[in-house]
Short mmCIF file of C-alpha atoms in Angstrom, two decimals:
data_model
loop_
_atom_site.label_atom_id
_atom_site.label_comp_id
_atom_site.label_asym_id
_atom_site.label_seq_id
_atom_site.Cartn_x
_atom_site.Cartn_y
_atom_site.Cartn_z
CA UNK A 286 0.19 0.01 0.04
CA UNK A 287 1.64 3.24 -1.23
CA UNK A 288 1.63 6.09 1.56
CA UNK A 289 2.47 9.70 0.67
CA UNK A 290 3.41 12.50 3.06
CA UNK A 291 3.64 16.65 2.10
CA UNK A 292 6.20 18.62 3.82
CA UNK A 293 7.37 21.89 3.92
CA UNK A 294 6.64 25.30 5.32
CA UNK A 295 3.35 26.07 6.46
CA UNK A 296 3.84 29.96 6.29
CA UNK A 297 5.05 31.58 3.09
CA UNK A 298 5.47 35.70 2.42
CA UNK A 299 3.38 37.21 -0.35
CA UNK A 300 5.74 37.15 -3.39
CA UNK A 301 7.81 34.44 -2.34
CA UNK A 302 8.04 30.66 -3.53
CA UNK A 303 6.07 28.12 -2.06
CA UNK A 304 7.74 24.74 -1.96
CA UNK A 305 6.51 21.63 -0.62
CA UNK A 306 7.87 17.87 -1.17
CA UNK A 307 5.78 14.71 -1.17
CA UNK A 308 7.81 11.77 0.40
CA UNK A 309 6.43 8.49 -1.22
CA UNK A 310 6.87 4.98 0.85
CA UNK A 311 5.73 1.66 -0.57
CA UNK A 312 6.52 1.92 -3.81
CA UNK A 313 8.92 3.67 -6.39
CA UNK A 314 8.06 6.78 -7.96
CA UNK A 315 10.31 5.88 -10.92
CA UNK A 316 8.76 2.38 -11.85
CA UNK A 317 5.51 1.74 -13.21
CA UNK A 318 2.95 4.09 -14.94
CA UNK A 319 1.69 6.62 -12.51
CA UNK A 320 1.04 10.32 -12.57
CA UNK A 321 2.50 12.04 -9.54
CA UNK A 322 0.31 15.10 -8.63
CA UNK A 323 0.04 18.18 -6.74
CA UNK A 324 -4.03 19.21 -5.60
CA UNK A 325 -5.39 22.24 -3.48
CA UNK A 326 -7.95 22.96 -1.46
CA UNK A 327 -8.26 26.78 -0.45
CA UNK A 328 -10.70 27.35 2.63
CA UNK A 329 -14.58 27.03 2.03
CA UNK A 330 -13.62 26.04 -1.89
CA UNK A 331 -13.56 22.95 -3.81
CA UNK A 332 -10.49 21.07 -5.15
CA UNK A 333 -8.05 22.26 -7.76
CA UNK A 334 -5.97 20.17 -9.52
CA UNK A 335 -2.31 22.03 -9.94
CA UNK A 336 -0.36 19.72 -12.14
CA UNK A 337 1.18 16.49 -12.47
CA UNK A 338 4.44 14.39 -13.20
CA UNK A 339 4.29 11.22 -15.11
CA UNK A 340 6.57 8.28 -13.92
CA UNK A 341 8.69 9.13 -17.31
CA UNK A 342 9.07 12.92 -16.33
CA UNK A 343 6.70 14.52 -18.40
CA UNK A 344 4.46 17.01 -16.82
CA UNK A 345 1.21 18.84 -17.15
CA UNK A 346 0.05 21.91 -15.32
CA UNK A 347 -3.06 23.74 -14.93
CA UNK A 348 -3.00 26.54 -17.29
CA UNK A 349 -3.99 28.96 -14.88
CA UNK A 350 -1.11 28.19 -12.99
CA UNK A 351 1.29 27.15 -15.27
CA UNK A 352 3.55 30.39 -15.71
CA UNK A 353 4.33 30.05 -11.49
CA UNK A 354 4.64 25.96 -11.09
CA UNK A 355 7.24 23.57 -11.27
CA UNK A 356 6.67 19.93 -10.23
CA UNK A 357 9.69 17.93 -10.36
CA UNK A 358 11.08 14.36 -8.86
CA UNK A 359 14.24 13.36 -6.92
CA UNK A 360 14.21 9.65 -7.37
CA UNK A 361 17.17 8.93 -5.08
CA UNK A 362 14.66 10.10 -2.11
CA UNK A 363 11.62 9.10 -3.60
CA UNK A 364 10.28 12.35 -3.54
CA UNK A 365 8.52 14.71 -5.75
CA UNK A 366 8.13 18.53 -5.22
CA UNK A 367 6.14 21.57 -5.98
CA UNK A 368 7.19 25.14 -6.44
CA UNK A 369 5.00 27.81 -6.73
CA UNK A 370 6.48 31.13 -7.33
CA UNK A 371 5.07 34.71 -6.80
CA UNK A 372 2.52 33.53 -4.33
CA UNK A 373 -0.76 35.72 -3.04
CA UNK A 374 -3.48 35.43 -1.02
CA UNK A 375 -5.45 33.18 -3.57
CA UNK A 376 -2.60 30.36 -2.74
CA UNK A 377 -3.67 29.83 0.69
CA UNK A 378 -4.82 26.23 0.73
CA UNK A 379 -4.47 22.74 1.94
CA UNK A 380 -2.12 21.42 -0.42
CA UNK A 381 -2.29 17.43 -1.63
CA UNK A 382 0.07 15.16 -2.88
CA UNK A 383 -1.69 12.12 -4.84
CA UNK A 384 -0.71 9.23 -6.96
CA UNK A 385 -3.05 8.45 -9.86
CA UNK A 386 -3.14 5.21 -11.98
CA UNK A 387 -5.23 4.46 -15.06
CA UNK A 388 -6.42 0.74 -15.07
CA UNK A 389 -7.17 -0.62 -18.77
CA UNK A 390 -10.09 1.18 -20.63
CA UNK A 391 -10.12 3.68 -18.04
CA UNK A 392 -8.91 7.68 -17.33
CA UNK A 393 -6.67 8.37 -14.83
CA UNK A 394 -7.85 9.06 -11.31
CA UNK A 395 -6.36 9.52 -8.07
CA UNK A 396 -6.19 6.22 -6.09
CA UNK A 397 -3.77 7.46 -3.37
CA UNK A 398 -3.45 10.85 -1.46
CA UNK A 399 -1.45 12.58 1.17
CA UNK A 400 -2.71 13.97 4.42
CA UNK A 401 -2.91 17.42 3.13
CA UNK A 402 -0.98 20.52 4.76
CA UNK A 403 -2.13 23.88 5.15
CA UNK A 404 0.07 26.70 3.87
CA UNK A 405 -0.71 30.25 4.78
CA UNK A 406 0.11 33.38 2.89
CA UNK A 407 0.91 36.25 5.26
CA UNK A 408 3.68 38.38 5.79
CA UNK B 270 -16.00 29.08 -10.01
CA UNK B 271 -15.38 25.13 -10.67
CA UNK B 272 -15.88 23.93 -13.96
CA UNK B 273 -17.62 21.18 -12.96
CA UNK B 274 -21.17 22.13 -11.10
CA UNK B 275 -22.24 20.24 -8.03
CA UNK B 276 -25.25 21.13 -5.68
CA UNK B 277 -23.31 22.82 -2.36
CA UNK B 278 -25.39 20.44 -0.41
CA UNK B 279 -27.52 17.71 -0.29
CA UNK B 280 -29.31 15.86 3.15
CA UNK B 281 -31.51 12.86 3.73
CA UNK B 282 -32.57 10.67 6.69
CA UNK B 283 -30.93 7.83 7.60
CA UNK B 284 -31.94 4.85 5.34
CA UNK B 285 -33.00 7.16 2.32
CA UNK B 286 -31.68 7.30 -1.01
CA UNK B 287 -29.79 10.75 -2.20
CA UNK B 288 -28.14 11.94 -5.23
CA UNK B 289 -25.75 14.08 -6.17
CA UNK B 290 -25.20 15.58 -9.37
CA UNK B 291 -22.19 16.88 -11.56
CA UNK B 292 -22.74 18.84 -14.51
CA UNK B 293 -20.36 19.46 -16.99
CA UNK B 294 -19.59 20.45 -20.77
CA UNK B 295 -19.02 19.49 -23.89
CA UNK B 296 -15.04 19.37 -23.38
CA UNK B 297 -15.20 17.20 -20.04
CA UNK B 298 -18.18 14.78 -19.33
CA UNK B 299 -19.89 15.38 -22.59
CA UNK B 300 -16.60 14.48 -24.55
CA UNK B 301 -16.65 11.02 -23.20
CA UNK B 302 -14.08 11.41 -20.55
CA UNK B 303 -14.78 9.24 -17.19
CA UNK B 304 -16.03 10.63 -14.29
CA UNK B 305 -14.41 9.73 -11.01
CA UNK B 306 -15.80 10.54 -7.39
CA UNK B 307 -14.10 10.98 -4.11
CA UNK B 308 -15.43 11.23 -0.62
CA UNK B 309 -13.79 13.31 1.94
CA UNK B 310 -14.99 12.64 5.45
CA UNK B 311 -14.34 15.54 8.07
CA UNK B 312 -10.73 16.07 8.98
CA UNK B 313 -9.15 13.55 6.21
CA UNK B 314 -8.10 13.31 2.86
CA UNK B 315 -10.00 12.53 -0.14
CA UNK B 316 -10.84 8.78 -0.81
CA UNK B 317 -11.59 7.49 -4.02
CA UNK B 318 -15.26 6.24 -4.06
CA UNK B 319 -16.37 5.72 -8.04
CA UNK B 320 -13.84 5.76 -10.80
CA UNK B 321 -14.61 5.16 -14.52
CA UNK B 322 -18.05 6.73 -14.05
CA UNK B 323 -19.67 3.47 -12.21
CA UNK B 324 -17.04 1.33 -10.72
CA UNK B 325 -16.42 0.81 -6.98
CA UNK B 326 -12.61 0.05 -5.72
CA UNK B 327 -12.70 -2.59 -3.10
CA UNK B 328 -14.04 -1.83 0.05
CA UNK B 329 -16.55 0.78 -0.87
CA UNK B 330 -19.96 -0.53 0.01
CA UNK B 331 -22.50 -1.30 -3.04
CA UNK B 332 -24.33 1.29 -1.09
CA UNK B 333 -22.74 3.93 -3.43
CA UNK B 334 -23.05 3.74 -7.37
CA UNK B 335 -22.17 6.04 -10.23
CA UNK B 336 -24.03 6.82 -13.66
CA UNK B 337 -23.35 9.01 -16.48
CA UNK B 338 -25.45 10.65 -19.14
CA UNK B 339 -24.39 13.55 -21.57
CA UNK B 340 -22.83 16.14 -19.81
CA UNK B 341 -23.72 14.93 -16.51
CA UNK B 342 -22.95 12.46 -13.72
CA UNK B 343 -24.71 11.52 -10.86
CA UNK B 344 -23.49 9.74 -7.51
CA UNK B 345 -26.14 7.74 -5.87
CA UNK B 346 -26.16 6.73 -2.18
CA UNK B 347 -28.54 4.34 -0.65
CA UNK B 348 -29.41 3.26 2.58
CA UNK B 349 -27.93 6.27 3.93
CA UNK B 350 -26.06 5.75 7.15
CA UNK B 351 -24.36 8.51 9.59
CA UNK B 352 -20.98 7.91 8.59
CA UNK B 353 -21.62 8.94 5.18
CA UNK B 354 -21.72 12.21 6.19
CA UNK B 355 -18.64 13.96 4.36
CA UNK B 356 -18.07 16.05 1.30
CA UNK B 357 -18.32 14.49 -2.10
CA UNK B 358 -16.34 15.87 -5.14
CA UNK B 359 -16.57 15.10 -8.80
CA UNK B 360 -13.89 14.89 -11.28
CA UNK B 361 -12.93 14.33 -15.04
CA UNK B 362 -10.84 15.51 -17.55
CA UNK B 363 -11.30 18.45 -19.84
CA UNK B 364 -9.62 18.71 -23.25
CA UNK B 365 -9.58 22.45 -23.52
CA UNK B 366 -7.72 22.88 -20.25
CA UNK B 367 -5.68 19.66 -20.85
CA UNK B 368 -6.11 18.91 -17.40
CA UNK B 369 -7.92 17.31 -14.52
CA UNK B 370 -10.91 19.53 -13.33
CA UNK B 371 -12.85 18.95 -10.08
CA UNK B 372 -16.62 19.91 -9.02
CA UNK B 373 -16.97 22.12 -6.19
CA UNK B 374 -18.04 19.75 -3.72
CA UNK B 375 -21.52 18.66 -1.97
CA UNK B 376 -21.79 18.67 1.47
CA UNK B 377 -24.02 15.83 2.72
CA UNK B 378 -25.74 16.09 5.72
CA UNK B 379 -27.79 12.94 7.61
CA UNK B 380 -30.39 14.31 9.19
#
């Protein structure tokens, strides 16, 4: 059973860069065919997909965030990371890391989630 | 505003049946992309409830079922139980955005 755990600063100043890491246990992020994703949820709002990185290294980002987002992997540590630059109040949210799979005949879906980490944007 | 539209809240008494709708457009649900549903119990991370429109992962009770028609999808819960009180989210892929889209979430209250 794969497990994911987010880590990183819970407080980021406006205009600075938010950096979070997701540590994966119970499976290798570099084997198989998976997408490793970041999803967030601002208080009182719905879930928002931020972006994803495939086992092969290819990435996809939410167009609304694309100019500020970078997702990367560190296979030596079995981790993947999120960097979101120039943060504002609108970036304050609970950030989840997640793994998605695509069984034969179906589209990708998330089968494992981290517990989530709250990021506050404040000076 | 979310790309997929869900009612903010639904409610039902124990034992009753409730449905949660998820309305999209021709670039996501209507384009034939699968709809997946997630349940988020209070204070916990979301959990996969339905994948591929109407498939339950192992461990999910058959009280939960999904369906899709045209540009909409629905989650039905029969024999409502107190532990079903949670937030429910639909999710699909959108070709115009080239990425995933979620519904705004529906809070289910068991009366």
